[in-house]
mmCIF file of C-alpha atoms and ligand atoms in Angstrom:
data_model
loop_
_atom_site.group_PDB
_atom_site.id
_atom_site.type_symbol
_atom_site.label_atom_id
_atom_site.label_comp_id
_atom_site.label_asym_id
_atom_site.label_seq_id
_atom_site.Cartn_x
_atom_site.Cartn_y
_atom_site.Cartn_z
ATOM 1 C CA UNK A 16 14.961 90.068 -23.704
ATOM 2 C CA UNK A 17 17.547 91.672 -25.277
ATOM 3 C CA UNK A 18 15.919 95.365 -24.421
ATOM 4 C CA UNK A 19 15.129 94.208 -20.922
ATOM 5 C CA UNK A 20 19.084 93.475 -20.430
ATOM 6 C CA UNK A 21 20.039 97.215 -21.516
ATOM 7 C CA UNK A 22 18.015 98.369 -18.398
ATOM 8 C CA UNK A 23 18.757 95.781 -15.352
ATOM 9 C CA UNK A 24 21.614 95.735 -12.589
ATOM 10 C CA UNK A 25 24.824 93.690 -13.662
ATOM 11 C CA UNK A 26 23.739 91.101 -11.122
ATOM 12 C CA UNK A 27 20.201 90.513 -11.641
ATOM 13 C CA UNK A 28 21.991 90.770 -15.387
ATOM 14 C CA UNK A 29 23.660 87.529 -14.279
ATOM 15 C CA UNK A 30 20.938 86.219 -12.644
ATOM 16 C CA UNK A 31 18.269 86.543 -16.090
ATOM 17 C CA UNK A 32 21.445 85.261 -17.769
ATOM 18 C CA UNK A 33 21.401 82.539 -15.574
ATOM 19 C CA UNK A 34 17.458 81.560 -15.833
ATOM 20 C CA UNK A 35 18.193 81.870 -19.719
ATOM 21 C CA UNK A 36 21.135 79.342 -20.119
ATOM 22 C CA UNK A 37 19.015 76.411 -17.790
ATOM 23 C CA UNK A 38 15.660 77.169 -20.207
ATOM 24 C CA UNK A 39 17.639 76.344 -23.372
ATOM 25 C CA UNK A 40 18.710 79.516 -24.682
ATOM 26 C CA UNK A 41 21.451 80.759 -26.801
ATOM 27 C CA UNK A 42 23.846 83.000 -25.528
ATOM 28 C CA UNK A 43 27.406 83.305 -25.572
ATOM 29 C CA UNK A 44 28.929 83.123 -21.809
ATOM 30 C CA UNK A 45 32.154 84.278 -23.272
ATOM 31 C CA UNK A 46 31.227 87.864 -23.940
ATOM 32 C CA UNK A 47 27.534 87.957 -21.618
ATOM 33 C CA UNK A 48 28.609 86.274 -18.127
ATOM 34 C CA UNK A 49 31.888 86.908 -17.527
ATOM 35 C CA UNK A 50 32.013 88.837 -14.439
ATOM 36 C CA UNK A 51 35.122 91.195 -14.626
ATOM 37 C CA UNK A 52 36.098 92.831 -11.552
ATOM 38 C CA UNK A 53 36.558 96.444 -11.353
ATOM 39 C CA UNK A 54 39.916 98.753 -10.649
ATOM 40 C CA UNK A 55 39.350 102.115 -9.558
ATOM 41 C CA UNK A 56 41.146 104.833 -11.267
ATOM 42 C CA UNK A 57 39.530 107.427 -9.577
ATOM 43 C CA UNK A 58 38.370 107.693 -5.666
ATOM 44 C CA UNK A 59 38.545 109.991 -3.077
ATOM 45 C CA UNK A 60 38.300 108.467 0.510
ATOM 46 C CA UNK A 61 38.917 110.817 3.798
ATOM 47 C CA UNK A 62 37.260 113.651 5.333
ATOM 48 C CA UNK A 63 35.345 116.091 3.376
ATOM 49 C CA UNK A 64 33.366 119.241 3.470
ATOM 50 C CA UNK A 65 29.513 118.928 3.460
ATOM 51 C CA UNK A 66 27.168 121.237 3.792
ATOM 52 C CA UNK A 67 29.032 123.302 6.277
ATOM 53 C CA UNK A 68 30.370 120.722 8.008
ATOM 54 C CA UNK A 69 33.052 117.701 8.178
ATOM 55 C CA UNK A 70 31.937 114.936 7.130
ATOM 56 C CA UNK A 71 34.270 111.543 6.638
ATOM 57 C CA UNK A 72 34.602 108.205 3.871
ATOM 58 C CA UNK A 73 36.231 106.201 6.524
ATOM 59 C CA UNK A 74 38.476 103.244 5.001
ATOM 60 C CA UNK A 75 36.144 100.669 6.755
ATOM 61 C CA UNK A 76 33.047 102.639 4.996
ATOM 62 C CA UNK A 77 35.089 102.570 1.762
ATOM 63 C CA UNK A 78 36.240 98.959 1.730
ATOM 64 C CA UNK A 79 32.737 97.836 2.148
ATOM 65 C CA UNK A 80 31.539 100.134 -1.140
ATOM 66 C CA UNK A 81 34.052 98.478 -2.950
ATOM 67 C CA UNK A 82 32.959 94.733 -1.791
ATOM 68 C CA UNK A 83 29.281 95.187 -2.401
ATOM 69 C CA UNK A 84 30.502 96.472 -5.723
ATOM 70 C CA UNK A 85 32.832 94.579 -7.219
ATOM 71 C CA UNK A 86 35.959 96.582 -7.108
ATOM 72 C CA UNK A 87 39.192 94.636 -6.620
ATOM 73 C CA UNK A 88 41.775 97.704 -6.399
ATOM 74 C CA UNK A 89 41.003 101.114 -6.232
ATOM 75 C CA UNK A 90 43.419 103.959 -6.895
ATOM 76 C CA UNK A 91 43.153 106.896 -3.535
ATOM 77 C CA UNK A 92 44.322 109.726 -5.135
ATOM 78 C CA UNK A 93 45.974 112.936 -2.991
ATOM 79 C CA UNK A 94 44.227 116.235 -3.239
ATOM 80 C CA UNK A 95 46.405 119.053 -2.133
ATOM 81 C CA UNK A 96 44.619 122.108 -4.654
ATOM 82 C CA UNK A 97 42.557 124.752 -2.727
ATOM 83 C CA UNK A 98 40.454 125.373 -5.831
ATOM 84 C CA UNK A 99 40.051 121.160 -6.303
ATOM 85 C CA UNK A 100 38.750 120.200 -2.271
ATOM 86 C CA UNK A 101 38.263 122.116 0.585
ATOM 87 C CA UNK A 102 39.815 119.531 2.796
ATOM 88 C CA UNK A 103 42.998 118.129 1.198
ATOM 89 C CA UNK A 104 44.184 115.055 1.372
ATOM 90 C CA UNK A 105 47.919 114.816 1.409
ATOM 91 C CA UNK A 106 49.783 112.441 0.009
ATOM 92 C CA UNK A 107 51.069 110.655 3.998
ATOM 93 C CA UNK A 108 47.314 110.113 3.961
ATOM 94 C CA UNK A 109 47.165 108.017 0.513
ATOM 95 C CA UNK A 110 50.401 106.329 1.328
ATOM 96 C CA UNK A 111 49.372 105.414 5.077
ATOM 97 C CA UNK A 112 45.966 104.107 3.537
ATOM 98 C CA UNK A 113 47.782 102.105 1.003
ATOM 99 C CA UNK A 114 50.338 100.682 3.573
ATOM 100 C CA UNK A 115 47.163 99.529 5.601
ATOM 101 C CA UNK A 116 45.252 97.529 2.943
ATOM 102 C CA UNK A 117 48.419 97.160 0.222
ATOM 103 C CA UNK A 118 46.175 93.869 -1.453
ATOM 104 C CA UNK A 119 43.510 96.746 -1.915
ATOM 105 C CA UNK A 120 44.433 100.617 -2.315
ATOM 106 C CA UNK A 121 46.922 102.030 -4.929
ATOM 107 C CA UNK A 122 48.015 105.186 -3.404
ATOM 108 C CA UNK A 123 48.710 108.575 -5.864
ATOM 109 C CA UNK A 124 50.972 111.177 -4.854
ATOM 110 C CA UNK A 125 50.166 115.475 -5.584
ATOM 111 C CA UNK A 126 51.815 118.383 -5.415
ATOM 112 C CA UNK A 127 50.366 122.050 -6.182
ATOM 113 C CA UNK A 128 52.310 123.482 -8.931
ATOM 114 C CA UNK A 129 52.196 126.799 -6.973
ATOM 115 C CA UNK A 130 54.416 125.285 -4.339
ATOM 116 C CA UNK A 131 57.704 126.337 -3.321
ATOM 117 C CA UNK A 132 59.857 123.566 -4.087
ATOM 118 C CA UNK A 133 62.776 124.610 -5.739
ATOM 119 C CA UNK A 134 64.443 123.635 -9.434
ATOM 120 C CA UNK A 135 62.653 120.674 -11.239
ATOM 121 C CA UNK A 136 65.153 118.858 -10.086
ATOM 122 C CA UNK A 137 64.670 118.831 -6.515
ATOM 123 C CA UNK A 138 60.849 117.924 -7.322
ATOM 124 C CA UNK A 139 62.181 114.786 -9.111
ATOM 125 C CA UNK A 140 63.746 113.658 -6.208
ATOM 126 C CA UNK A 141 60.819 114.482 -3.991
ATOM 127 C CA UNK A 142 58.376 112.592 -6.591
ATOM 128 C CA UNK A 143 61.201 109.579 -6.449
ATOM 129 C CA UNK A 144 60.877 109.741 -2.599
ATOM 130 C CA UNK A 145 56.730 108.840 -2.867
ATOM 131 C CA UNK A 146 57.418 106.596 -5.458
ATOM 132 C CA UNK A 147 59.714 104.495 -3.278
ATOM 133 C CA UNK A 148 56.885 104.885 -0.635
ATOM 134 C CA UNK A 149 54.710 102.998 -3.151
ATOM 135 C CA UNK A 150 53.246 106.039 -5.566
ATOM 136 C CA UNK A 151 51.441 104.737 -8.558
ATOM 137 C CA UNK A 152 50.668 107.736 -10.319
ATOM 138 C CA UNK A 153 50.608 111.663 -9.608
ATOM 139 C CA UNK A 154 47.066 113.085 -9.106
ATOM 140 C CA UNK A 155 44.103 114.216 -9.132
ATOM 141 C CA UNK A 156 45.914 117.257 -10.550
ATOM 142 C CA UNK A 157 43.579 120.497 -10.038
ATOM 143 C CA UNK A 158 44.820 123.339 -9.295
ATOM 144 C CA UNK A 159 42.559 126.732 -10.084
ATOM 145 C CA UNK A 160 45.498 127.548 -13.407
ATOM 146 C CA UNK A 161 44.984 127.496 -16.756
ATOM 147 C CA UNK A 162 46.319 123.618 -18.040
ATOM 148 C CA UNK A 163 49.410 125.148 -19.639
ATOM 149 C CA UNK A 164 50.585 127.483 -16.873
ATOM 150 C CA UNK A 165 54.397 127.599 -16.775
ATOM 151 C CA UNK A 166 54.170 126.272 -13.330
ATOM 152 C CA UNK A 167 52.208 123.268 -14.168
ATOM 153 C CA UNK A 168 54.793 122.380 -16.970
ATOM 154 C CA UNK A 169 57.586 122.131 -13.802
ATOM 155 C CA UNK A 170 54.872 119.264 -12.797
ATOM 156 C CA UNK A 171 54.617 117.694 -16.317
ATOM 157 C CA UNK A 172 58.595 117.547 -17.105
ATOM 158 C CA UNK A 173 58.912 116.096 -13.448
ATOM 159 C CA UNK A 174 56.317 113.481 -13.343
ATOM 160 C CA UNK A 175 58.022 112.797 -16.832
ATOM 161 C CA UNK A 176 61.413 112.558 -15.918
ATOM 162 C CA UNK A 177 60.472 110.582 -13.206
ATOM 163 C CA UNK A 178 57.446 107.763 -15.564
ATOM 164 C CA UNK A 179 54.477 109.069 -12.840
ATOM 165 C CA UNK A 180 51.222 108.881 -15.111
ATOM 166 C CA UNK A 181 49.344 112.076 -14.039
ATOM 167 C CA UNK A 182 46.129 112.395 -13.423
ATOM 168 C CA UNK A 183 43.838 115.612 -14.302
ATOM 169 C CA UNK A 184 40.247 117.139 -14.102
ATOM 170 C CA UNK A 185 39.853 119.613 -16.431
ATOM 171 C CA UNK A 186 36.722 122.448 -15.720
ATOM 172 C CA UNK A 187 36.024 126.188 -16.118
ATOM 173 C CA UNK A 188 37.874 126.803 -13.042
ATOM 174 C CA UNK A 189 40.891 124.059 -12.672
ATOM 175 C CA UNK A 190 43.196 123.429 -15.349
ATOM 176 C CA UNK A 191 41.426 125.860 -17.641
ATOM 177 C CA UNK A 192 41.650 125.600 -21.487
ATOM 178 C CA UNK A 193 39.944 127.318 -24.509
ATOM 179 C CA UNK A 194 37.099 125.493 -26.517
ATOM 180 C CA UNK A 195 39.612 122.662 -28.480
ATOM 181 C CA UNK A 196 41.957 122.252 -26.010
ATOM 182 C CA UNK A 197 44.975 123.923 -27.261
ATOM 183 C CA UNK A 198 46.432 124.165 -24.311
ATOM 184 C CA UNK A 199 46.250 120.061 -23.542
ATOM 185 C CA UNK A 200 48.101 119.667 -27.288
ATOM 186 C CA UNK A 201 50.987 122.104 -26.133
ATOM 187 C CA UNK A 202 51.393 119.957 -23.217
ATOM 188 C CA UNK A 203 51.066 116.456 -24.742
ATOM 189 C CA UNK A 204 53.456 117.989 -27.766
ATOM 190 C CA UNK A 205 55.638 119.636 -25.188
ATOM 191 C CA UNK A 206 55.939 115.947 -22.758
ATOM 192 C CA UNK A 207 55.892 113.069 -25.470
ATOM 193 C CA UNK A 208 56.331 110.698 -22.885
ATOM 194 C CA UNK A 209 53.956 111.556 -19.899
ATOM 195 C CA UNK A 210 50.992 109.573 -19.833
ATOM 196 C CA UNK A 211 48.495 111.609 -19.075
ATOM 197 C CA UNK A 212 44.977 110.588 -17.815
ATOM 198 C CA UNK A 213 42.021 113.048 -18.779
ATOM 199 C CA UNK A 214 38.914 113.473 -16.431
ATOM 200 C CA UNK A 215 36.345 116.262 -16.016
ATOM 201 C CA UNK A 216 33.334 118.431 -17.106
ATOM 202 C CA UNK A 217 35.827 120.497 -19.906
ATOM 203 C CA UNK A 218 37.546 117.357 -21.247
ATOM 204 C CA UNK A 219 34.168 115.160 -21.307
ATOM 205 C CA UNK A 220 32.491 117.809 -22.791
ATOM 206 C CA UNK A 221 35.109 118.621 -25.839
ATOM 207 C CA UNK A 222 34.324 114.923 -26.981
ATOM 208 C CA UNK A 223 31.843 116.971 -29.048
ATOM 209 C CA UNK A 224 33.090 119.190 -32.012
ATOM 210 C CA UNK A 225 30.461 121.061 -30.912
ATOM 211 C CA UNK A 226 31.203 122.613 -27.113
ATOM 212 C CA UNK A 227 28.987 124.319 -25.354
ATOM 213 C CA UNK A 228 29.106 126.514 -22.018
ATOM 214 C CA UNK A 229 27.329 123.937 -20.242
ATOM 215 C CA UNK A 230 29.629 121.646 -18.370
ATOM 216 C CA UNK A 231 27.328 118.653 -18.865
ATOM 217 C CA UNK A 232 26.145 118.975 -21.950
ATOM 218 C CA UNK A 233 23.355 116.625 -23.562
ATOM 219 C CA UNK A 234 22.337 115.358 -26.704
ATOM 220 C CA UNK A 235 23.823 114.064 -30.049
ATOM 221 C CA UNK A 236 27.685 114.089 -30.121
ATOM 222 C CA UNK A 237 29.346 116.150 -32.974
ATOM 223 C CA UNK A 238 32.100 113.807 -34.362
ATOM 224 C CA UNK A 239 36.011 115.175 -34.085
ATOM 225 C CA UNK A 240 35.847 116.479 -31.119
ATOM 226 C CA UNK A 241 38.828 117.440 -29.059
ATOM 227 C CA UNK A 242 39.439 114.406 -27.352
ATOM 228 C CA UNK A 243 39.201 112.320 -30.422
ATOM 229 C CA UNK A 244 41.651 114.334 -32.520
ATOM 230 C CA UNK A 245 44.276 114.351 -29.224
ATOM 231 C CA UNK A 246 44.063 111.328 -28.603
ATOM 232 C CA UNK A 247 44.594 110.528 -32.332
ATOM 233 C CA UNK A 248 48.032 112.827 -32.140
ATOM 234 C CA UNK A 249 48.970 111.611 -28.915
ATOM 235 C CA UNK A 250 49.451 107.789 -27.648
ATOM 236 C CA UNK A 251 50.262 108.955 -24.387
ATOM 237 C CA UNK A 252 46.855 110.506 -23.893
ATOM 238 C CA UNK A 253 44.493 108.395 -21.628
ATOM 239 C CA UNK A 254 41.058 109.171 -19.877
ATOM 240 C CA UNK A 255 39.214 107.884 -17.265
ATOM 241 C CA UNK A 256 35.295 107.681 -16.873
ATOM 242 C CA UNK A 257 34.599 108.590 -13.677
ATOM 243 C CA UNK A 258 32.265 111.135 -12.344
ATOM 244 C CA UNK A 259 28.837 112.763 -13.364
ATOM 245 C CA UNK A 260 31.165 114.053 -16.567
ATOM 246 C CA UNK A 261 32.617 110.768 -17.359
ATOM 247 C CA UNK A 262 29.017 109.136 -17.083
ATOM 248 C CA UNK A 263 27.381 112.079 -19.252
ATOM 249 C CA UNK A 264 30.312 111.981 -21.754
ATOM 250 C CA UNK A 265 29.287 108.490 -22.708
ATOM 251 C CA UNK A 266 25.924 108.300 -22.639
ATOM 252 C CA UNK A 267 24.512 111.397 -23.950
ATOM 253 C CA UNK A 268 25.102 110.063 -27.001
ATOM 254 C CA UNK A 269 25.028 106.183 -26.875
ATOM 255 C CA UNK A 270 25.419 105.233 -30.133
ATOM 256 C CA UNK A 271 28.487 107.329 -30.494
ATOM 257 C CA UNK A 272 29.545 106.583 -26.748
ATOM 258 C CA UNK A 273 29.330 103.062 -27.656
ATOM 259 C CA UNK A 274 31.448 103.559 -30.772
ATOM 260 C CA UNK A 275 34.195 105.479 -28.743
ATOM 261 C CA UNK A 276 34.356 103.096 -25.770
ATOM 262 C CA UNK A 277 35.383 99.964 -28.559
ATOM 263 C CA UNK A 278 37.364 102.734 -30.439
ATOM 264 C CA UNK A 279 39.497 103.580 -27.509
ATOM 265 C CA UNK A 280 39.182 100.938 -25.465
ATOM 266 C CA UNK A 281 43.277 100.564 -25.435
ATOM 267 C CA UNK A 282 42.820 104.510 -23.499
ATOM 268 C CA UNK A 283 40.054 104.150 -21.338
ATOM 269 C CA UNK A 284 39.809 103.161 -17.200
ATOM 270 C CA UNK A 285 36.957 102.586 -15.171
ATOM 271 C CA UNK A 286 36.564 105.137 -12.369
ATOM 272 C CA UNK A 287 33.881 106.373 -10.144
ATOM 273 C CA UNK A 288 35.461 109.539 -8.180
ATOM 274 C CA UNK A 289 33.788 108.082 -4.874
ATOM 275 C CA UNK A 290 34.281 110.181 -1.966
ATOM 276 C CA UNK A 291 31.031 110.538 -0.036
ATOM 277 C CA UNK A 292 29.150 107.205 1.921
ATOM 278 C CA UNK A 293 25.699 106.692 -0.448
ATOM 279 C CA UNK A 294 27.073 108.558 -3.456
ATOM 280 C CA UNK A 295 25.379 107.394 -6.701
ATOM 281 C CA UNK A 296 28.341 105.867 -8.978
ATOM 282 C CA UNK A 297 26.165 105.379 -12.264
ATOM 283 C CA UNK A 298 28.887 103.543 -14.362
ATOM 284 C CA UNK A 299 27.923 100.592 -12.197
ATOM 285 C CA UNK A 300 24.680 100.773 -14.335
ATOM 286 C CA UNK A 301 25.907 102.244 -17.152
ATOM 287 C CA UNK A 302 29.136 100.190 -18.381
ATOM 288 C CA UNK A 303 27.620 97.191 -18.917
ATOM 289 C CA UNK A 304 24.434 98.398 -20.501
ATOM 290 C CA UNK A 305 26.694 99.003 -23.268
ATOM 291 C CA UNK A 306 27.175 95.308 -24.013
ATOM 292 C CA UNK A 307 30.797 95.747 -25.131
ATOM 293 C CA UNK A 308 32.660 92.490 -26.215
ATOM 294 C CA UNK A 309 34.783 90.798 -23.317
ATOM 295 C CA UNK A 310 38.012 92.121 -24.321
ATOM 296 C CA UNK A 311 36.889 95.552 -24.538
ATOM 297 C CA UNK A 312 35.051 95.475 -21.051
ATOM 298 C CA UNK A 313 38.296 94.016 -19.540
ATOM 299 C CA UNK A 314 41.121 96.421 -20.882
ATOM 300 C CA UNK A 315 38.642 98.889 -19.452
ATOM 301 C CA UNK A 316 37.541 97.725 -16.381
ATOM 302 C CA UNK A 317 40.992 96.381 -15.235
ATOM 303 C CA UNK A 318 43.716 95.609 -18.229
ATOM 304 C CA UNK A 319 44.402 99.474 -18.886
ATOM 305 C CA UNK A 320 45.180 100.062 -15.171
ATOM 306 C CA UNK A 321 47.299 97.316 -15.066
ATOM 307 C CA UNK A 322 49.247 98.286 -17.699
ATOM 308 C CA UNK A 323 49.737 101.958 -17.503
ATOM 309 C CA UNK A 324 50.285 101.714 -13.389
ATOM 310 C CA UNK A 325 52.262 99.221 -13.343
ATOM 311 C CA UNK A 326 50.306 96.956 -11.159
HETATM 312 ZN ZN1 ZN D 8 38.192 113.411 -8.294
#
């Protein structure tokens, strides 16, 4: 039974559970059917380019996803990058979709390192300004720069001045670094106090000592990795797991994924970078296949968010 679990939906999951508890059998409801419900780090609803065209996650569209899935909250984070989204999403948009369904959404503010906004100082006031409009966090930061770009450390000592946790995908193309990640130590050494929540193919990928080219790489994971050693040096260092990289980070080696989820389970969040209607969001699937203990599965799923937002 136990093997069969590993491979079945969270609610036919419940459901087995469910046949097993009335037929006499042992199991511990404490850590197996405790339902947690999710919050979402990481999504991206609002128009976006497809194929050519416009296409549109409507809130209505998005809403429902998160019913038929179990997500209580979910973070809407701003896009405003050319090299991150073809269509940006500002920040009014985030806040106005927050302001409709406040019980919901958690809006995230953004703003493009390249812009022309003045001193740091003037950014900390604009950064207070979304903040009073109900800002969580600052993100997804992805601008087409390498991660420790003099004008990206204007964003860091901002969002730090002002307590915004920031939120970055690292790749080969936004928020560049070298095999390592140098460049993320110089900026977690340079802002002690910025939490700062990893994501992408670079960062996912570096959990290996052993990084390859390939943004998605497979097989067995080489132990200290980047992201172990930071996050080892740095408590402000947090990641989430969405996306095809978060998914693949994880489970390309389960054993060792398993190991790192209870390892940093005070530093990880649940997130599925949704933006498309009928997208695939395989950490529905894959979380629980894990079979963490209870109190792992909730600082992830929820706790974490909580916490480091503010919620
Ligand atoms: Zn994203």
């Amino acid at each position: 039974m136990q093997k069969h679990i590993t491979v079945i939906s969270r609610r036919r999951l419940l459901g087995v559970l469910g046949t097993a508890a009335l037929a006499g059998n042992v199991w511990d409801r404490s850590t197996a059917a405790e339902e947690i419900s999710y919050i979402d780090v990481h999504t991206h609803p609002g128009p976006f380019w497809h194929e050519q065209g416009i296409k549109e996650l409507t809130l209505d569209d998005f809403l429902r996803w998160m019913d038929r899935n179990n997500v209580e909250r979910s973070c809407v984070l701003a896009h405003v990058s050319p090299e991150g989204r073809v269509i940006p999403i500002p920040p009014v948009d985030t806040l106005r979709a927050a302001r409709r369904h406040p019980d919901r959404l958690i809006p995230f503010t953004s703003v493009d390192p390249r812009a022309d906004f003045g001193k740091v100082q003037d950014l900390v006031g604009m950064l207070k300004w979304y903040e009073d409009q109900g800002a969580k966090g600052f993100g997804e930061h992805k601008p087409g720069l390498p991660i420790d770009h003099p004008l990206c450390f204007r964003v860091y000592e901002a969002c730090e001045m002002v307590g915004l946790p920031l939120l970055l995908h690292m790749d080969g193309r936004c928020n560049t670094d070298s095999p390592g990640l140098p460049g993320l130590r110089r900026v977690l050494q340079n802002f002690p106090t910025l939490n700062l929540i990893a994501h992408g193919p670079l960062w996912w990928a570096s959990i290996s000592a052993s990084v390859a080219s390939d943004a998605y790489p497979k097989g067995k994971v080489a132990p200290g990795g980047a992201v172990d050693t930071l996050m080892d040096a740095f408590p402000n260092l947090y990641a989430d797991l969405s996306a095809g990289s978060g998914a693949n980070g994880i489970s390309r080696d389960r054993k060792f994924g398993r190991d790192f989820l209870i390892r940093r389970a005070d530093k990880l969040m649940f997130g599925s970078d949704y933006l498309r209607p009928n997208q695939v969001v395989s950490q529905f699937e894959l979380l629980p296949s894990f079979e963490l203990p209870v109190d792992v599965r909730r600082k992830i799923y929820r706790d974490n968010a909580i916490r480091l937002l503010k919620l």
